[in-house]
C-alpha cells in the first residue's frame, strides 16, 4: 500500500517538473519569436529610411548621407540600438525636408513616410506582444510550484521588458 502511495507521489512530482519545464520552454520560444518579429519590423523600417535617404539625396546632392545597416542580430541591445539609430536618421531626414519644399511635395517622399509610420505602428504592436509574453513567462517562472521545482535547476534568466 505504501509503495503505491510513494509511487503515485513520485509520479506526480515528475509530472509537475516536466509540465513546468515544457511550459517555460514554450514561453521562452514565444519570447524569442516576438523579439525576432521586432527585429524584422525594424529592418523593414531601416530599408525604408534608406530609400527615403536616396530621395532626399536626389534633392540635395551636397548632403553626406550614409545608409543605415540592417540588424542581423536578434539581441535586445542590437535591436534597441538599431531602433534608436533609425529614429535619429528619420528626424534628420524630416528636418532636411523642411528646408526643401519641393521634397515635401514629392509623392515618393510621402509614400515612404507613410510606410515608415506603418512600420512604427507594427513595431509598437510587436513590442506590446513581446512585453506581454515576457510578463507571462516571468509570472509563470515565479509562481508556485514552478519556483519550488525549478529554481536553481534549469532557468536562471529572467527576460526583460522593452
Short mmCIF file of N, CA and C in Angstrom, two decimals:
data_model
loop_
_atom_site.label_atom_id
_atom_site.label_comp_id
_atom_site.label_asym_id
_atom_site.label_seq_id
_atom_site.Cartn_x
_atom_site.Cartn_y
_atom_site.Cartn_z
N UNK A 1 0.81 -1.19 0.00
CA UNK A 1 0.00 0.00 0.00
C UNK A 1 0.86 1.26 0.00
N UNK A 2 1.85 1.32 0.91
CA UNK A 2 2.74 2.47 0.99
C UNK A 2 3.57 2.64 -0.28
N UNK A 3 3.89 1.53 -0.87
CA UNK A 3 4.66 1.56 -2.11
C UNK A 3 3.87 2.25 -3.21
N UNK A 4 2.57 1.98 -3.30
CA UNK A 4 1.72 2.61 -4.31
C UNK A 4 1.58 4.11 -4.07
N UNK A 5 1.46 4.48 -2.81
CA UNK A 5 1.35 5.90 -2.47
C UNK A 5 2.65 6.62 -2.81
N UNK A 6 3.78 6.03 -2.49
CA UNK A 6 5.08 6.60 -2.81
C UNK A 6 5.27 6.70 -4.32
N UNK A 7 4.89 5.68 -5.03
CA UNK A 7 4.99 5.68 -6.49
C UNK A 7 4.10 6.77 -7.10
N UNK A 8 2.90 6.94 -6.59
CA UNK A 8 1.98 7.97 -7.07
C UNK A 8 2.56 9.37 -6.78
N UNK A 9 3.15 9.55 -5.61
CA UNK A 9 3.75 10.83 -5.23
C UNK A 9 4.94 11.16 -6.14
N UNK A 10 5.79 10.19 -6.39
CA UNK A 10 6.95 10.40 -7.27
C UNK A 10 6.47 10.71 -8.68
N UNK A 11 5.46 10.02 -9.16
CA UNK A 11 4.91 10.27 -10.49
C UNK A 11 4.34 11.68 -10.59
N UNK A 12 3.64 12.12 -9.55
CA UNK A 12 3.06 13.47 -9.54
C UNK A 12 4.16 14.53 -9.57
N UNK A 13 5.22 14.32 -8.81
CA UNK A 13 6.33 15.28 -8.79
C UNK A 13 7.00 15.34 -10.16
N UNK A 14 7.25 14.20 -10.75
CA UNK A 14 7.87 14.16 -12.08
C UNK A 14 6.97 14.85 -13.10
N UNK A 15 5.67 14.61 -13.01
CA UNK A 15 4.72 15.26 -13.92
C UNK A 15 4.76 16.78 -13.77
N UNK A 16 4.77 17.28 -12.52
CA UNK A 16 4.84 18.72 -12.28
C UNK A 16 6.13 19.33 -12.83
N UNK A 17 7.24 18.66 -12.62
CA UNK A 17 8.53 19.16 -13.12
C UNK A 17 8.51 19.23 -14.64
N UNK A 18 8.05 18.16 -15.28
CA UNK A 18 8.05 18.13 -16.75
C UNK A 18 7.09 19.15 -17.35
N UNK A 19 5.90 19.28 -16.80
CA UNK A 19 4.96 20.25 -17.36
C UNK A 19 5.43 21.68 -17.12
N UNK A 20 6.03 21.96 -15.97
CA UNK A 20 6.56 23.30 -15.71
C UNK A 20 7.70 23.60 -16.67
N UNK A 21 8.59 22.65 -16.85
CA UNK A 21 9.71 22.82 -17.76
C UNK A 21 9.22 23.07 -19.19
N UNK A 22 8.30 22.24 -19.66
CA UNK A 22 7.79 22.39 -21.02
C UNK A 22 7.05 23.71 -21.21
N UNK A 23 6.30 24.11 -20.22
CA UNK A 23 5.57 25.38 -20.31
C UNK A 23 6.55 26.56 -20.38
N UNK A 24 7.58 26.54 -19.56
CA UNK A 24 8.57 27.61 -19.61
C UNK A 24 9.33 27.61 -20.93
N UNK A 25 9.63 26.44 -21.47
CA UNK A 25 10.30 26.36 -22.76
C UNK A 25 9.44 26.98 -23.86
N UNK A 26 8.15 26.66 -23.86
CA UNK A 26 7.22 27.23 -24.84
C UNK A 26 7.17 28.75 -24.74
N UNK A 27 7.08 29.23 -23.51
CA UNK A 27 7.03 30.68 -23.31
C UNK A 27 8.34 31.34 -23.73
N UNK A 28 9.47 30.71 -23.48
CA UNK A 28 10.76 31.26 -23.89
C UNK A 28 10.85 31.32 -25.41
N UNK A 29 10.35 30.31 -26.10
CA UNK A 29 10.35 30.33 -27.57
C UNK A 29 9.41 31.41 -28.10
N UNK A 30 8.30 31.63 -27.43
CA UNK A 30 7.39 32.71 -27.82
C UNK A 30 8.08 34.07 -27.69
N UNK A 31 8.86 34.23 -26.64
CA UNK A 31 9.59 35.49 -26.43
C UNK A 31 10.61 35.69 -27.55
N UNK A 32 11.34 34.64 -27.90
CA UNK A 32 12.32 34.74 -28.99
C UNK A 32 11.63 35.10 -30.31
N UNK A 33 10.47 34.51 -30.54
CA UNK A 33 9.71 34.80 -31.77
C UNK A 33 9.28 36.27 -31.79
N UNK A 34 8.81 36.78 -30.67
CA UNK A 34 8.39 38.19 -30.60
C UNK A 34 9.56 39.12 -30.83
N UNK A 35 10.69 38.80 -30.25
CA UNK A 35 11.89 39.62 -30.44
C UNK A 35 12.33 39.59 -31.90
N UNK A 36 12.22 38.44 -32.52
CA UNK A 36 12.55 38.32 -33.95
C UNK A 36 11.60 39.16 -34.79
N UNK A 37 10.32 39.18 -34.45
CA UNK A 37 9.35 39.99 -35.18
C UNK A 37 9.67 41.47 -35.07
N UNK A 38 10.11 41.90 -33.89
CA UNK A 38 10.52 43.29 -33.71
C UNK A 38 11.71 43.59 -34.62
N UNK A 39 12.66 42.67 -34.64
CA UNK A 39 13.85 42.84 -35.47
C UNK A 39 13.50 42.96 -36.95
N UNK A 40 12.58 42.13 -37.42
CA UNK A 40 12.16 42.18 -38.82
C UNK A 40 11.51 43.52 -39.14
N UNK A 41 10.65 43.99 -38.26
CA UNK A 41 9.97 45.28 -38.48
C UNK A 41 10.96 46.44 -38.48
N UNK A 42 11.94 46.39 -37.59
CA UNK A 42 12.95 47.45 -37.56
C UNK A 42 13.80 47.39 -38.83
N UNK A 43 14.12 46.20 -39.30
CA UNK A 43 14.88 46.07 -40.56
C UNK A 43 14.10 46.65 -41.72
N UNK A 44 12.79 46.41 -41.74
CA UNK A 44 11.95 46.97 -42.79
C UNK A 44 11.95 48.50 -42.71
N UNK A 45 11.89 49.03 -41.49
CA UNK A 45 11.92 50.48 -41.29
C UNK A 45 13.26 51.05 -41.76
N UNK A 46 14.34 50.37 -41.43
CA UNK A 46 15.67 50.83 -41.85
C UNK A 46 15.76 50.86 -43.38
N UNK A 47 15.26 49.83 -44.04
CA UNK A 47 15.27 49.81 -45.51
C UNK A 47 14.47 50.98 -46.09
N UNK A 48 13.33 51.26 -45.51
CA UNK A 48 12.52 52.39 -45.97
C UNK A 48 13.23 53.73 -45.73
N UNK A 49 13.89 53.86 -44.60
CA UNK A 49 14.63 55.09 -44.32
C UNK A 49 15.78 55.25 -45.32
N UNK A 50 16.43 54.14 -45.67
CA UNK A 50 17.50 54.21 -46.67
C UNK A 50 16.94 54.65 -48.03
N UNK A 51 15.76 54.18 -48.39
CA UNK A 51 15.12 54.62 -49.63
C UNK A 51 14.78 56.11 -49.55
N UNK A 52 14.29 56.52 -48.39
CA UNK A 52 13.98 57.93 -48.18
C UNK A 52 15.25 58.78 -48.29
N UNK A 53 16.33 58.25 -47.78
CA UNK A 53 17.61 58.95 -47.86
C UNK A 53 18.01 59.16 -49.32
N UNK A 54 17.76 58.16 -50.16
CA UNK A 54 18.07 58.30 -51.59
C UNK A 54 17.22 59.39 -52.24
N UNK A 55 15.95 59.47 -51.83
CA UNK A 55 15.07 60.52 -52.36
C UNK A 55 15.57 61.89 -51.92
N UNK A 56 15.93 62.02 -50.66
CA UNK A 56 16.44 63.29 -50.14
C UNK A 56 17.74 63.65 -50.85
N UNK A 57 18.60 62.67 -51.05
CA UNK A 57 19.88 62.90 -51.72
C UNK A 57 19.66 63.44 -53.14
N UNK A 58 18.59 63.00 -53.78
CA UNK A 58 18.27 63.48 -55.12
C UNK A 58 17.94 64.97 -55.13
N UNK A 59 17.44 65.48 -54.04
CA UNK A 59 17.11 66.90 -53.95
C UNK A 59 18.29 67.74 -53.48
N UNK A 60 19.17 67.13 -52.75
CA UNK A 60 20.31 67.88 -52.22
C UNK A 60 21.54 66.99 -52.29
N UNK A 61 22.27 67.08 -53.38
CA UNK A 61 23.45 66.25 -53.61
C UNK A 61 24.58 66.51 -52.61
N UNK A 62 24.63 67.69 -52.03
CA UNK A 62 25.75 68.03 -51.14
C UNK A 62 25.64 67.34 -49.78
N UNK A 63 24.47 66.83 -49.43
CA UNK A 63 24.31 66.17 -48.14
C UNK A 63 25.07 64.84 -48.13
N UNK A 64 25.89 64.64 -47.13
CA UNK A 64 26.65 63.41 -46.98
C UNK A 64 25.83 62.47 -46.09
N UNK A 65 25.04 61.62 -46.74
CA UNK A 65 24.17 60.70 -46.00
C UNK A 65 24.71 59.28 -46.17
N UNK A 66 24.85 58.59 -45.07
CA UNK A 66 25.28 57.19 -45.14
C UNK A 66 24.11 56.30 -44.75
N UNK A 67 23.97 55.22 -45.51
CA UNK A 67 22.86 54.31 -45.25
C UNK A 67 23.02 53.61 -43.91
N UNK A 68 21.90 53.35 -43.30
CA UNK A 68 21.87 52.56 -42.07
C UNK A 68 22.03 51.10 -42.45
N UNK A 69 22.57 50.33 -41.54
CA UNK A 69 22.70 48.89 -41.80
C UNK A 69 21.53 48.15 -41.17
N UNK A 70 21.15 47.06 -41.80
CA UNK A 70 20.04 46.26 -41.31
C UNK A 70 20.53 45.38 -40.17
N UNK A 71 19.70 45.24 -39.15
CA UNK A 71 20.05 44.44 -37.98
C UNK A 71 20.13 42.97 -38.37
N UNK A 72 21.25 42.35 -38.04
CA UNK A 72 21.41 40.91 -38.27
C UNK A 72 21.22 40.13 -36.99
N UNK A 73 21.48 40.78 -35.86
CA UNK A 73 21.36 40.11 -34.57
C UNK A 73 19.94 40.26 -34.04
N UNK A 74 19.55 39.34 -33.17
CA UNK A 74 18.23 39.44 -32.57
C UNK A 74 18.32 39.73 -31.07
N UNK A 75 19.49 40.13 -30.60
CA UNK A 75 19.63 40.50 -29.19
C UNK A 75 18.95 41.83 -28.92
N UNK A 76 18.44 41.99 -27.73
CA UNK A 76 17.71 43.21 -27.37
C UNK A 76 18.56 44.46 -27.54
N UNK A 77 19.83 44.41 -27.15
CA UNK A 77 20.68 45.61 -27.25
C UNK A 77 20.88 46.02 -28.70
N UNK A 78 21.14 45.06 -29.59
CA UNK A 78 21.35 45.36 -31.00
C UNK A 78 20.07 45.92 -31.62
N UNK A 79 18.95 45.32 -31.29
CA UNK A 79 17.67 45.77 -31.83
C UNK A 79 17.35 47.18 -31.33
N UNK A 80 17.55 47.43 -30.05
CA UNK A 80 17.26 48.75 -29.50
C UNK A 80 18.17 49.81 -30.10
N UNK A 81 19.44 49.47 -30.27
CA UNK A 81 20.40 50.40 -30.87
C UNK A 81 20.00 50.75 -32.31
N UNK A 82 19.61 49.74 -33.07
CA UNK A 82 19.19 49.97 -34.45
C UNK A 82 17.93 50.83 -34.49
N UNK A 83 17.02 50.59 -33.56
CA UNK A 83 15.79 51.37 -33.48
C UNK A 83 16.11 52.83 -33.19
N UNK A 84 17.01 53.07 -32.24
CA UNK A 84 17.40 54.44 -31.90
C UNK A 84 18.06 55.13 -33.09
N UNK A 85 18.98 54.41 -33.77
CA UNK A 85 19.66 54.97 -34.95
C UNK A 85 18.66 55.35 -36.03
N UNK A 86 17.68 54.47 -36.27
CA UNK A 86 16.70 54.74 -37.32
C UNK A 86 15.84 55.96 -36.97
N UNK A 87 15.48 56.10 -35.70
CA UNK A 87 14.70 57.27 -35.28
C UNK A 87 15.50 58.56 -35.44
N UNK A 88 16.79 58.51 -35.11
CA UNK A 88 17.64 59.68 -35.23
C UNK A 88 17.79 60.07 -36.71
N UNK A 89 18.01 59.09 -37.58
CA UNK A 89 18.16 59.37 -39.00
C UNK A 89 16.86 59.90 -39.58
N UNK A 90 15.73 59.34 -39.18
CA UNK A 90 14.44 59.82 -39.68
C UNK A 90 14.21 61.27 -39.27
N UNK A 91 14.55 61.62 -38.05
CA UNK A 91 14.42 63.00 -37.59
C UNK A 91 15.28 63.94 -38.44
N UNK A 92 16.52 63.51 -38.72
CA UNK A 92 17.41 64.33 -39.57
C UNK A 92 16.83 64.50 -40.97
N UNK A 93 16.30 63.43 -41.54
CA UNK A 93 15.74 63.50 -42.89
C UNK A 93 14.51 64.40 -42.93
N UNK A 94 13.68 64.31 -41.92
CA UNK A 94 12.50 65.17 -41.88
C UNK A 94 12.90 66.63 -41.70
N UNK A 95 13.98 66.87 -40.98
CA UNK A 95 14.49 68.24 -40.84
C UNK A 95 14.98 68.77 -42.18
N UNK A 96 15.63 67.93 -42.98
CA UNK A 96 16.08 68.34 -44.31
C UNK A 96 14.88 68.64 -45.21
N UNK A 97 13.84 67.84 -45.07
CA UNK A 97 12.65 68.04 -45.90
C UNK A 97 12.03 69.41 -45.64
N UNK A 98 12.15 69.89 -44.41
CA UNK A 98 11.62 71.21 -44.09
C UNK A 98 12.35 72.31 -44.88
N UNK A 99 13.61 72.07 -45.20
CA UNK A 99 14.40 73.08 -45.93
C UNK A 99 14.13 73.03 -47.43
N UNK A 100 13.54 71.93 -47.92
CA UNK A 100 13.30 71.77 -49.36
C UNK A 100 11.82 71.55 -49.62
N UNK A 101 11.08 72.59 -49.94
CA UNK A 101 9.63 72.47 -50.16
C UNK A 101 9.28 71.50 -51.29
N UNK A 102 10.14 71.44 -52.33
CA UNK A 102 9.87 70.50 -53.43
C UNK A 102 9.92 69.06 -52.94
N UNK A 103 10.82 68.79 -52.03
CA UNK A 103 10.93 67.45 -51.47
C UNK A 103 9.68 67.08 -50.68
N UNK A 104 9.19 68.04 -49.89
CA UNK A 104 7.98 67.78 -49.10
C UNK A 104 6.77 67.51 -50.00
N UNK A 105 6.80 68.02 -51.22
CA UNK A 105 5.69 67.81 -52.15
C UNK A 105 5.85 66.53 -52.96
N UNK A 106 6.99 65.87 -52.88
CA UNK A 106 7.29 64.67 -53.68
C UNK A 106 6.41 63.50 -53.23
N UNK A 107 5.79 62.82 -54.20
CA UNK A 107 4.90 61.68 -53.92
C UNK A 107 5.67 60.53 -53.27
N UNK A 108 6.86 60.25 -53.80
CA UNK A 108 7.64 59.14 -53.26
C UNK A 108 8.02 59.42 -51.80
N UNK A 109 8.34 60.66 -51.49
CA UNK A 109 8.66 61.05 -50.13
C UNK A 109 7.47 60.74 -49.21
N UNK A 110 6.28 61.15 -49.62
CA UNK A 110 5.09 60.92 -48.80
C UNK A 110 4.77 59.43 -48.67
N UNK A 111 4.96 58.68 -49.74
CA UNK A 111 4.71 57.23 -49.69
C UNK A 111 5.67 56.57 -48.70
N UNK A 112 6.94 56.94 -48.75
CA UNK A 112 7.92 56.36 -47.83
C UNK A 112 7.64 56.76 -46.38
N UNK A 113 7.29 58.02 -46.16
CA UNK A 113 6.96 58.46 -44.80
C UNK A 113 5.76 57.68 -44.26
N UNK A 114 4.74 57.48 -45.11
CA UNK A 114 3.56 56.70 -44.69
C UNK A 114 3.95 55.26 -44.36
N UNK A 115 4.79 54.65 -45.18
CA UNK A 115 5.24 53.27 -44.92
C UNK A 115 6.08 53.19 -43.65
N UNK A 116 6.90 54.19 -43.41
CA UNK A 116 7.70 54.21 -42.17
C UNK A 116 6.79 54.34 -40.95
N UNK A 117 5.76 55.15 -41.06
CA UNK A 117 4.79 55.28 -39.95
C UNK A 117 4.08 53.96 -39.70
N UNK A 118 3.75 53.23 -40.77
CA UNK A 118 3.13 51.91 -40.62
C UNK A 118 4.09 50.94 -39.93
N UNK A 119 5.36 51.00 -40.30
CA UNK A 119 6.37 50.16 -39.64
C UNK A 119 6.47 50.50 -38.16
N UNK A 120 6.41 51.78 -37.86
CA UNK A 120 6.48 52.22 -36.47
C UNK A 120 5.31 51.66 -35.67
N UNK A 121 4.13 51.66 -36.27
CA UNK A 121 2.94 51.09 -35.63
C UNK A 121 3.13 49.58 -35.43
N UNK A 122 3.67 48.91 -36.43
CA UNK A 122 3.94 47.47 -36.36
C UNK A 122 4.93 47.17 -35.24
N UNK A 123 5.99 47.97 -35.15
CA UNK A 123 6.99 47.77 -34.10
C UNK A 123 6.34 47.93 -32.73
N UNK A 124 5.48 48.92 -32.60
CA UNK A 124 4.78 49.14 -31.34
C UNK A 124 3.93 47.93 -30.95
N UNK A 125 3.23 47.37 -31.92
CA UNK A 125 2.42 46.19 -31.66
C UNK A 125 3.28 45.00 -31.25
N UNK A 126 4.38 44.79 -31.95
CA UNK A 126 5.27 43.67 -31.61
C UNK A 126 5.88 43.86 -30.24
N UNK A 127 6.23 45.10 -29.89
CA UNK A 127 6.79 45.36 -28.56
C UNK A 127 5.76 45.06 -27.47
N UNK A 128 4.50 45.43 -27.71
CA UNK A 128 3.44 45.13 -26.74
C UNK A 128 3.29 43.62 -26.58
N UNK A 129 3.33 42.89 -27.69
CA UNK A 129 3.22 41.43 -27.62
C UNK A 129 4.42 40.84 -26.90
N UNK A 130 5.60 41.33 -27.22
CA UNK A 130 6.82 40.85 -26.56
C UNK A 130 6.72 41.07 -25.05
N UNK A 131 6.33 42.28 -24.65
CA UNK A 131 6.22 42.60 -23.22
C UNK A 131 5.18 41.71 -22.53
N UNK A 132 4.08 41.44 -23.20
CA UNK A 132 3.06 40.55 -22.62
C UNK A 132 3.61 39.14 -22.43
N UNK A 133 4.35 38.68 -23.42
CA UNK A 133 4.93 37.33 -23.33
C UNK A 133 6.00 37.25 -22.24
N UNK A 134 6.80 38.30 -22.12
CA UNK A 134 7.81 38.32 -21.06
C UNK A 134 7.14 38.34 -19.69
N UNK A 135 6.09 39.11 -19.57
CA UNK A 135 5.37 39.18 -18.30
C UNK A 135 4.79 37.81 -17.94
N UNK A 136 4.19 37.14 -18.92
CA UNK A 136 3.63 35.80 -18.68
C UNK A 136 4.73 34.81 -18.29
N UNK A 137 5.86 34.89 -18.96
CA UNK A 137 6.99 33.99 -18.66
C UNK A 137 7.48 34.23 -17.23
N UNK A 138 7.75 35.49 -16.92
CA UNK A 138 8.29 35.81 -15.59
C UNK A 138 7.28 35.48 -14.49
N UNK A 139 6.00 35.69 -14.75
CA UNK A 139 4.97 35.35 -13.76
C UNK A 139 4.90 33.85 -13.55
N UNK A 140 4.93 33.10 -14.65
CA UNK A 140 4.87 31.64 -14.55
C UNK A 140 6.11 31.11 -13.84
N UNK A 141 7.26 31.68 -14.17
CA UNK A 141 8.51 31.23 -13.57
C UNK A 141 8.52 31.49 -12.06
N UNK A 142 7.85 32.55 -11.63
CA UNK A 142 7.84 32.93 -10.22
C UNK A 142 6.69 32.32 -9.44
N UNK A 143 5.84 31.55 -10.10
CA UNK A 143 4.66 31.00 -9.41
C UNK A 143 4.98 29.65 -8.76
N UNK A 144 4.15 29.31 -7.82
CA UNK A 144 4.25 28.01 -7.16
C UNK A 144 3.45 27.03 -8.01
N UNK A 145 3.88 25.87 -8.33
CA UNK A 145 5.04 25.13 -7.83
C UNK A 145 6.30 25.31 -8.67
N UNK A 146 6.22 26.08 -9.76
CA UNK A 146 7.37 26.20 -10.65
C UNK A 146 8.60 26.70 -9.92
N UNK A 147 8.45 27.72 -9.11
CA UNK A 147 9.61 28.28 -8.41
C UNK A 147 10.22 27.26 -7.45
N UNK A 148 9.38 26.44 -6.85
CA UNK A 148 9.89 25.43 -5.92
C UNK A 148 10.59 24.29 -6.67
N UNK A 149 10.07 23.96 -7.83
CA UNK A 149 10.60 22.82 -8.57
C UNK A 149 11.82 23.16 -9.41
N UNK A 150 11.84 24.36 -9.98
CA UNK A 150 12.86 24.65 -10.98
C UNK A 150 13.89 25.70 -10.58
N UNK A 151 13.69 26.41 -9.50
CA UNK A 151 14.63 27.46 -9.12
C UNK A 151 16.00 26.84 -8.88
N UNK A 152 16.97 27.46 -9.53
CA UNK A 152 18.34 26.99 -9.38
C UNK A 152 18.66 25.74 -10.18
N UNK A 153 17.69 25.19 -10.86
CA UNK A 153 17.92 23.93 -11.58
C UNK A 153 18.01 24.17 -13.07
N UNK A 154 17.04 24.85 -13.65
CA UNK A 154 17.00 24.99 -15.09
C UNK A 154 17.06 26.44 -15.54
N UNK A 155 16.19 27.28 -15.02
CA UNK A 155 16.03 28.63 -15.55
C UNK A 155 16.57 29.67 -14.58
N UNK A 156 17.67 30.28 -14.95
CA UNK A 156 18.23 31.35 -14.14
C UNK A 156 17.94 32.71 -14.76
N UNK A 157 17.56 32.75 -16.03
CA UNK A 157 17.45 34.00 -16.77
C UNK A 157 16.01 34.51 -16.76
N UNK A 158 15.85 35.73 -16.23
CA UNK A 158 14.59 36.44 -16.35
C UNK A 158 14.67 37.29 -17.61
N UNK A 159 13.62 37.35 -18.38
CA UNK A 159 13.60 38.20 -19.55
C UNK A 159 13.21 39.60 -19.12
N UNK A 160 13.61 40.59 -19.92
CA UNK A 160 13.41 41.98 -19.58
C UNK A 160 12.40 42.61 -20.53
N UNK A 161 11.52 43.42 -19.98
CA UNK A 161 10.55 44.15 -20.80
C UNK A 161 11.24 45.29 -21.53
N UNK A 162 10.77 45.57 -22.77
CA UNK A 162 11.33 46.70 -23.51
C UNK A 162 10.24 47.70 -23.80
#
